[in-house]
C-alpha positions as YAML, in Angstrom:
chain: A
units: angstrom
residues:
- id: 1
  name: UNK
  ca: [0.00, 0.00, 0.00]
- id: 2
  name: UNK
  ca: [1.26, 3.41, -0.64]
- id: 3
  name: UNK
  ca: [1.59, 4.78, 2.56]
- id: 4
  name: UNK
  ca: [-1.45, 8.13, 5.55]
- id: 5
  name: UNK
  ca: [-2.72, 7.95, 9.11]
- id: 6
  name: UNK
  ca: [-1.54, 11.02, 7.41]
- id: 7
  name: UNK
  ca: [-0.08, 14.08, 9.18]
- id: 8
  name: UNK
  ca: [3.49, 12.98, 9.49]
- id: 9
  name: UNK
  ca: [3.27, 13.90, 13.11]
- id: 10
  name: UNK
  ca: [4.35, 11.12, 13.16]
- id: 11
  name: UNK
  ca: [-12.54, 4.78, -13.50]
- id: 12
  name: UNK
  ca: [-14.85, 6.94, -14.35]
- id: 13
  name: UNK
  ca: [-16.40, 9.84, -12.58]
- id: 14
  name: UNK
  ca: [-20.08, 10.29, -13.00]
- id: 15
  name: UNK
  ca: [-20.25, 7.50, -15.60]
- id: 16
  name: UNK
  ca: [-20.64, 3.79, -15.09]
- id: 17
  name: UNK
  ca: [-19.16, 2.22, -11.97]
- id: 18
  name: UNK
  ca: [-16.33, -0.30, -11.74]
- id: 19
  name: UNK
  ca: [-18.06, -3.14, -9.93]
- id: 20
  name: UNK
  ca: [-16.52, -6.48, -10.79]
- id: 21
  name: UNK
  ca: [-13.17, -4.92, -11.59]
- id: 22
  name: UNK
  ca: [-10.15, -5.43, -9.37]
- id: 23
  name: UNK
  ca: [-8.11, -2.34, -8.46]
- id: 24
  name: UNK
  ca: [-4.56, -2.41, -9.79]
- id: 25
  name: UNK
  ca: [-1.34, -1.87, -7.86]
- id: 26
  name: UNK
  ca: [-0.03, 0.34, -10.67]
- id: 27
  name: UNK
  ca: [-1.40, 3.70, -11.86]
- id: 28
  name: UNK
  ca: [1.82, 5.29, -13.19]
- id: 29
  name: UNK
  ca: [0.66, 5.21, -16.81]
- id: 30
  name: UNK
  ca: [-2.36, 7.44, -16.13]
- id: 31
  name: UNK
  ca: [0.07, 10.31, -15.40]
- id: 32
  name: UNK
  ca: [2.27, 9.34, -18.34]
- id: 33
  name: UNK
  ca: [5.04, 8.08, -16.05]
- id: 34
  name: UNK
  ca: [7.01, 4.85, -16.56]
- id: 35
  name: UNK
  ca: [7.14, 2.07, -13.99]
- id: 36
  name: UNK
  ca: [10.41, 1.61, -12.14]
- id: 37
  name: UNK
  ca: [11.90, -1.87, -12.01]
- id: 38
  name: UNK
  ca: [11.55, -1.87, -8.23]
- id: 39
  name: UNK
  ca: [8.17, -3.32, -7.27]
- id: 40
  name: UNK
  ca: [6.48, -1.91, -4.15]
- id: 41
  name: UNK
  ca: [4.12, -4.34, -2.41]
- id: 42
  name: UNK
  ca: [0.55, -3.08, -2.86]
- id: 43
  name: UNK
  ca: [1.85, -0.22, -4.97]
- id: 44
  name: UNK
  ca: [4.18, 0.58, -7.83]
- id: 45
  name: UNK
  ca: [6.97, 3.18, -7.92]
- id: 46
  name: UNK
  ca: [6.76, 5.59, -10.87]
- id: 47
  name: UNK
  ca: [9.76, 6.94, -12.77]
- id: 48
  name: UNK
  ca: [10.57, 10.25, -14.53]
- id: 49
  name: UNK
  ca: [9.79, 12.34, -11.44]
- id: 50
  name: UNK
  ca: [10.94, 15.49, -13.24]
- id: 51
  name: UNK
  ca: [7.72, 15.09, -15.24]
- id: 52
  name: UNK
  ca: [5.37, 14.30, -12.35]
- id: 53
  name: UNK
  ca: [2.54, 16.66, -11.28]
- id: 54
  name: UNK
  ca: [2.65, 15.05, -7.81]
- id: 55
  name: UNK
  ca: [5.28, 16.64, -5.55]
- id: 56
  name: UNK
  ca: [6.61, 16.43, -1.99]
- id: 57
  name: UNK
  ca: [5.44, 19.08, 0.51]
- id: 58
  name: UNK
  ca: [7.80, 19.69, 3.45]
- id: 59
  name: UNK
  ca: [7.60, 22.12, 6.36]
- id: 60
  name: UNK
  ca: [10.73, 22.87, 8.38]
- id: 61
  name: UNK
  ca: [11.44, 24.81, 11.56]
- id: 62
  name: UNK
  ca: [14.02, 27.55, 12.05]
- id: 63
  name: UNK
  ca: [16.71, 24.92, 12.60]
- id: 64
  name: UNK
  ca: [15.79, 23.36, 9.23]
- id: 65
  name: UNK
  ca: [14.41, 20.25, 10.89]
- id: 66
  name: UNK
  ca: [11.52, 18.62, 9.07]
- id: 67
  name: UNK
  ca: [8.26, 19.15, 10.95]
- id: 68
  name: UNK
  ca: [5.76, 17.63, 8.52]
- id: 69
  name: UNK
  ca: [5.95, 15.73, 5.25]
- id: 70
  name: UNK
  ca: [3.02, 15.49, 2.84]
- id: 71
  name: UNK
  ca: [2.28, 15.06, -0.84]
- id: 72
  name: UNK
  ca: [0.68, 17.59, -3.18]
- id: 73
  name: UNK
  ca: [-0.45, 18.21, -6.76]
- id: 74
  name: UNK
  ca: [0.53, 20.94, -9.21]
- id: 75
  name: UNK
  ca: [-2.70, 22.60, -10.39]
- id: 76
  name: UNK
  ca: [-0.96, 25.60, -12.03]
- id: 77
  name: UNK
  ca: [2.73, 26.22, -12.63]
- id: 78
  name: UNK
  ca: [2.88, 28.14, -9.30]
- id: 79
  name: UNK
  ca: [0.12, 26.53, -7.21]
- id: 80
  name: UNK
  ca: [0.12, 23.25, -5.29]
- id: 81
  name: UNK
  ca: [-3.02, 21.59, -3.94]
- id: 82
  name: UNK
  ca: [-2.55, 19.74, -0.64]
- id: 83
  name: UNK
  ca: [-4.12, 19.14, 2.80]
- id: 84
  name: UNK
  ca: [-4.58, 21.87, 5.42]
- id: 85
  name: UNK
  ca: [-3.46, 19.65, 8.29]
- id: 86
  name: UNK
  ca: [0.04, 19.54, 6.78]
- id: 87
  name: UNK
  ca: [0.50, 23.02, 8.30]
- id: 88
  name: UNK
  ca: [-0.89, 22.29, 11.76]
- id: 89
  name: UNK
  ca: [2.56, 22.62, 13.34]
- id: 90
  name: UNK
  ca: [4.24, 25.98, 13.47]
- id: 91
  name: UNK
  ca: [7.12, 26.23, 11.03]
- id: 92
  name: UNK
  ca: [9.26, 28.93, 9.51]
- id: 93
  name: UNK
  ca: [9.35, 27.60, 5.98]
- id: 94
  name: UNK
  ca: [7.49, 25.42, 3.50]
- id: 95
  name: UNK
  ca: [9.08, 24.01, 0.37]
- id: 96
  name: UNK
  ca: [8.01, 21.68, -2.38]
- id: 97
  name: UNK
  ca: [10.42, 19.12, -3.73]
- id: 98
  name: UNK
  ca: [10.32, 17.28, -7.02]
- id: 99
  name: UNK
  ca: [12.51, 15.04, -9.13]
- id: 100
  name: UNK
  ca: [14.49, 11.91, -8.28]
- id: 101
  name: UNK
  ca: [16.70, 11.86, -5.20]
- id: 102
  name: UNK
  ca: [19.85, 12.50, -7.22]
- id: 103
  name: UNK
  ca: [18.35, 15.57, -8.98]
- id: 104
  name: UNK
  ca: [15.98, 16.92, -6.34]
- id: 105
  name: UNK
  ca: [14.76, 20.49, -6.89]
- id: 106
  name: UNK
  ca: [13.42, 22.65, -4.03]
- id: 107
  name: UNK
  ca: [11.05, 25.58, -4.47]
- id: 108
  name: UNK
  ca: [10.01, 27.82, -1.57]
- id: 109
  name: UNK
  ca: [6.41, 28.72, -0.78]
- id: 110
  name: UNK
  ca: [5.48, 32.38, -1.10]
- id: 111
  name: UNK
  ca: [2.22, 31.98, 0.83]
- id: 112
  name: UNK
  ca: [-0.22, 29.30, 1.96]
- id: 113
  name: UNK
  ca: [-3.99, 29.65, 1.94]
- id: 114
  name: UNK
  ca: [-6.00, 27.29, 4.11]
- id: 115
  name: UNK
  ca: [-9.75, 26.81, 3.66]
- id: 116
  name: UNK
  ca: [-11.45, 29.13, 6.19]
- id: 117
  name: UNK
  ca: [-13.86, 26.35, 7.12]
- id: 118
  name: UNK
  ca: [-11.15, 23.80, 7.90]
- id: 119
  name: UNK
  ca: [-11.87, 21.76, 11.03]
- id: 120
  name: UNK
  ca: [-9.22, 19.42, 12.38]
- id: 121
  name: UNK
  ca: [-9.65, 15.71, 13.05]
- id: 122
  name: UNK
  ca: [-11.94, 15.10, 16.01]
- id: 123
  name: UNK
  ca: [-11.81, 11.72, 17.70]
- id: 124
  name: UNK
  ca: [-15.56, 11.93, 18.27]
- id: 125
  name: UNK
  ca: [-16.27, 12.54, 14.58]
- id: 126
  name: UNK
  ca: [-17.19, 9.68, 12.32]
- id: 127
  name: UNK
  ca: [-16.32, 11.61, 9.17]
- id: 128
  name: UNK
  ca: [-12.75, 12.80, 9.62]
- id: 129
  name: UNK
  ca: [-11.67, 16.37, 8.99]
- id: 130
  name: UNK
  ca: [-13.74, 18.89, 7.03]
- id: 131
  name: UNK
  ca: [-12.52, 21.27, 4.31]
- id: 132
  name: UNK
  ca: [-9.01, 19.88, 4.90]
- id: 133
  name: UNK
  ca: [-7.57, 21.65, 1.89]
- id: 134
  name: UNK
  ca: [-4.82, 24.21, 1.29]
- id: 135
  name: UNK
  ca: [-3.16, 25.86, -1.68]
- id: 136
  name: UNK
  ca: [0.55, 26.67, -1.70]
- id: 137
  name: UNK
  ca: [1.52, 29.66, -3.85]
- id: 138
  name: UNK
  ca: [5.15, 29.26, -4.92]
- id: 139
  name: UNK
  ca: [7.79, 31.97, -5.31]
- id: 140
  name: UNK
  ca: [8.40, 30.90, -8.90]
- id: 141
  name: UNK
  ca: [6.91, 28.78, -11.66]
- id: 142
  name: UNK
  ca: [8.06, 25.18, -11.97]
- id: 143
  name: UNK
  ca: [8.31, 23.19, -15.23]
- id: 144
  name: UNK
  ca: [5.99, 20.38, -14.22]
- id: 145
  name: UNK
  ca: [2.72, 19.10, -15.71]
- id: 146
  name: UNK
  ca: [-0.46, 20.20, -13.97]
- id: 147
  name: UNK
  ca: [-3.70, 18.32, -13.34]
- id: 148
  name: UNK
  ca: [-7.21, 19.74, -13.72]
- id: 149
  name: UNK
  ca: [-9.73, 19.57, -10.87]
- id: 150
  name: UNK
  ca: [-12.97, 17.61, -11.18]
- id: 151
  name: UNK
  ca: [-15.76, 20.10, -10.39]
- id: 152
  name: UNK
  ca: [-18.43, 19.38, -13.00]
- id: 153
  name: UNK
  ca: [-19.57, 16.06, -11.58]
- id: 154
  name: UNK
  ca: [-19.19, 13.83, -8.54]
- id: 155
  name: UNK
  ca: [-17.59, 10.42, -8.40]
- id: 156
  name: UNK
  ca: [-19.98, 7.51, -7.92]
- id: 157
  name: UNK
  ca: [-19.84, 4.66, -5.48]
- id: 158
  name: UNK
  ca: [-17.98, 1.81, -7.15]
- id: 159
  name: UNK
  ca: [-15.83, 4.11, -9.31]
- id: 160
  name: UNK
  ca: [-12.19, 3.14, -9.77]
- id: 161
  name: UNK
  ca: [-9.76, 5.88, -8.74]
- id: 162
  name: UNK
  ca: [-5.97, 6.14, -8.66]
- id: 163
  name: UNK
  ca: [-3.86, 7.28, -5.71]
- id: 164
  name: UNK
  ca: [-0.36, 8.79, -5.62]
- id: 165
  name: UNK
  ca: [2.00, 9.75, -2.81]
- id: 166
  name: UNK
  ca: [5.49, 9.73, -1.33]
- id: 167
  name: UNK
  ca: [4.48, 8.16, 1.99]
- id: 168
  name: UNK
  ca: [5.10, 4.93, 3.90]
- id: 169
  name: UNK
  ca: [4.62, 1.46, 2.49]
- id: 170
  name: UNK
  ca: [2.75, -1.40, 4.21]
- id: 171
  name: UNK
  ca: [5.93, -2.35, 6.08]
- id: 172
  name: UNK
  ca: [6.17, 1.09, 7.65]
- id: 173
  name: UNK
  ca: [9.16, 2.01, 5.48]
- id: 174
  name: UNK
  ca: [9.32, 5.71, 4.65]
- id: 175
  name: UNK
  ca: [12.03, 7.54, 2.74]
- id: 176
  name: UNK
  ca: [10.06, 10.26, 0.92]
- id: 177
  name: UNK
  ca: [11.91, 9.49, -2.31]
- id: 178
  name: UNK
  ca: [9.74, 7.26, -4.51]
- id: 179
  name: UNK
  ca: [6.37, 8.32, -5.90]
- id: 180
  name: UNK
  ca: [4.11, 5.32, -5.49]
- id: 181
  name: UNK
  ca: [0.82, 4.63, -7.21]
- id: 182
  name: UNK
  ca: [-2.12, 2.27, -7.11]
- id: 183
  name: UNK
  ca: [-5.88, 2.08, -7.36]
- id: 184
  name: UNK
  ca: [-8.84, 1.96, -4.97]
- id: 185
  name: UNK
  ca: [-12.57, 1.40, -5.41]
- id: 186
  name: UNK
  ca: [-14.77, 4.18, -4.05]
- id: 187
  name: UNK
  ca: [-16.84, 2.73, -1.19]
- id: 188
  name: UNK
  ca: [-19.06, 5.72, -0.41]
- id: 189
  name: UNK
  ca: [-19.40, 9.45, -1.03]
- id: 190
  name: UNK
  ca: [-20.70, 12.34, 1.06]
- id: 191
  name: UNK
  ca: [-20.85, 16.04, 0.27]
- id: 192
  name: UNK
  ca: [-17.53, 16.45, 2.10]
- id: 193
  name: UNK
  ca: [-15.66, 13.16, 1.59]
- id: 194
  name: UNK
  ca: [-14.85, 10.37, -0.80]
- id: 195
  name: UNK
  ca: [-14.24, 7.15, 1.14]
- id: 196
  name: UNK
  ca: [-12.41, 4.06, -0.10]
- id: 197
  name: UNK
  ca: [-12.05, 0.82, 1.86]
- id: 198
  name: UNK
  ca: [-8.83, -1.20, 1.57]
- id: 199
  name: UNK
  ca: [-9.33, -4.96, 1.86]
- id: 200
  name: UNK
  ca: [-5.96, -6.09, 0.52]
- id: 201
  name: UNK
  ca: [-6.64, -5.69, -3.21]
- id: 202
  name: UNK
  ca: [-5.17, -2.72, -5.02]
- id: 203
  name: UNK
  ca: [-3.38, -0.15, -2.87]
- id: 204
  name: UNK
  ca: [-3.96, 2.22, 0.04]
- id: 205
  name: UNK
  ca: [-2.72, 5.52, 1.42]
- id: 206
  name: UNK
  ca: [-0.62, 5.84, 4.57]
- id: 207
  name: UNK
  ca: [1.67, 8.26, 6.51]
- id: 208
  name: UNK
  ca: [3.15, 10.91, 4.21]
- id: 209
  name: UNK
  ca: [0.51, 10.58, 1.49]
- id: 210
  name: UNK
  ca: [-1.63, 13.32, 3.08]
- id: 211
  name: UNK
  ca: [-2.48, 15.97, 0.54]
- id: 212
  name: UNK
  ca: [-1.85, 13.62, -2.38]
- id: 213
  name: UNK
  ca: [-4.44, 13.29, -5.14]
- id: 214
  name: UNK
  ca: [-7.26, 10.83, -5.72]
- id: 215
  name: UNK
  ca: [-7.33, 10.82, -9.51]
- id: 216
  name: UNK
  ca: [-10.22, 9.89, -11.80]
- id: 217
  name: UNK
  ca: [-9.75, 8.87, -15.43]
- id: 218
  name: UNK
  ca: [-12.19, 10.94, -17.51]
- id: 219
  name: UNK
  ca: [-11.97, 9.68, -21.09]
- id: 220
  name: UNK
  ca: [-8.23, 9.20, -20.73]
- id: 221
  name: UNK
  ca: [-7.63, 12.52, -18.94]
- id: 222
  name: UNK
  ca: [-6.37, 12.30, -15.33]
- id: 223
  name: UNK
  ca: [-8.39, 14.66, -13.09]
- id: 224
  name: UNK
  ca: [-8.03, 15.34, -9.35]
- id: 225
  name: UNK
  ca: [-11.28, 14.35, -7.61]
- id: 226
  name: UNK
  ca: [-10.10, 14.24, -3.99]
- id: 227
  name: UNK
  ca: [-7.29, 14.95, -1.53]
- id: 228
  name: UNK
  ca: [-6.00, 12.29, 0.88]
- id: 229
  name: UNK
  ca: [-6.53, 13.34, 4.49]
- id: 230
  name: UNK
  ca: [-6.78, 10.41, 6.91]
- id: 231
  name: UNK
  ca: [-7.50, 6.74, 7.50]
- id: 232
  name: UNK
  ca: [-9.15, 4.66, 10.20]
- id: 233
  name: UNK
  ca: [-6.27, 2.24, 10.87]
- id: 234
  name: UNK
  ca: [-2.81, 3.45, 11.89]
- id: 235
  name: UNK
  ca: [-1.12, 0.56, 10.11]
- id: 236
  name: UNK
  ca: [-3.07, 1.25, 6.88]
- id: 237
  name: UNK
  ca: [-3.71, -2.49, 6.41]
- id: 238
  name: UNK
  ca: [-6.79, -4.46, 5.31]
- id: 239
  name: UNK
  ca: [-9.97, -3.06, 6.86]
- id: 240
  name: UNK
  ca: [-8.71, 0.53, 6.66]
- id: 241
  name: UNK
  ca: [-11.03, 3.22, 5.35]
- id: 242
  name: UNK
  ca: [-9.22, 6.04, 3.60]
- id: 243
  name: UNK
  ca: [-10.84, 9.48, 3.53]
- id: 244
  name: UNK
  ca: [-10.37, 12.03, 0.75]
- id: 245
  name: UNK
  ca: [-11.73, 15.58, 0.65]
- id: 246
  name: UNK
  ca: [-14.40, 15.71, -2.06]
- id: 247
  name: UNK
  ca: [-13.39, 18.47, -4.49]
- id: 248
  name: UNK
  ca: [-16.93, 18.51, -5.87]
- id: 249
  name: UNK
  ca: [-18.09, 19.99, -2.55]
- id: 250
  name: UNK
  ca: [-19.58, 23.45, -3.06]
- id: 251
  name: UNK
  ca: [-17.51, 24.87, -0.17]
- id: 252
  name: UNK
  ca: [-14.31, 23.51, -1.68]
- id: 253
  name: UNK
  ca: [-15.13, 24.67, -5.20]
- id: 254
  name: UNK
  ca: [-15.83, 28.22, -4.00]
- id: 255
  name: UNK
  ca: [-12.53, 28.28, -2.09]
- id: 256
  name: UNK
  ca: [-10.53, 27.12, -5.12]
- id: 257
  name: UNK
  ca: [-12.23, 29.64, -7.40]
- id: 258
  name: UNK
  ca: [-11.35, 32.42, -4.92]
- id: 259
  name: UNK
  ca: [-7.69, 31.58, -4.29]
- id: 260
  name: UNK
  ca: [-6.38, 29.99, -7.52]
- id: 261
  name: UNK
  ca: [-6.23, 31.74, -10.86]
- id: 262
  name: UNK
  ca: [-5.80, 29.70, -14.00]
- id: 263
  name: UNK
  ca: [-6.38, 26.20, -12.59]
- id: 264
  name: UNK
  ca: [-8.01, 23.77, -14.99]
- id: 265
  name: UNK
  ca: [-11.54, 22.68, -14.12]
- id: 266
  name: UNK
  ca: [-13.32, 19.74, -15.70]
...
């Protein structure tokens, strides 16, 4: 499983469903990325990370110690979509990182806008966090592909969706280097969340994948439908329910329209 009990405090949308289909452990091709020879259990590592719209999101303190590690998606050449809870700890700096380990490029955040209606995870809540979404405005443009946001329609229960992130694997191994991919079947949908249950088939999200995209395939076009925010099992194993912020939510759509200029909408 690609690894989020998230916070490192530590398919078709709208069309027919995917019942009867088994989620794959590999979704690299949907983003036009090759598969690396190294096979990740319950997930597949993607290559050509200098061409990936999915990036690492890192906050550091004044001593340059990493405070949080998340994943994020380029939605314009200067804007990264991620989770609000990635900024719950006070830090002096936020950077995004992309590319392979040997050619890593860092770009500093100019500002971060968090949804004004964001509410943090409440142990008494059965539905996770709400409006757990943030946009990072970068100090400069980066030469990476961008993904459009799915706002015209909602995913349906039973839809197949792809997940991407730099987080932990099912063995608890985390290095923040490899972008891993896989697929999940959508189990249920609310106005605020898209929920996928992991029963051992396909892949799952885990620590460090927070803020990463849930991607729908709309006639061959990859579109961001959700943002990974939390799961119900700390080990991210079979029986886990992964929660994604539903970008079709009216509150989320209004926020994105207000704070991001030039993002693709589908």
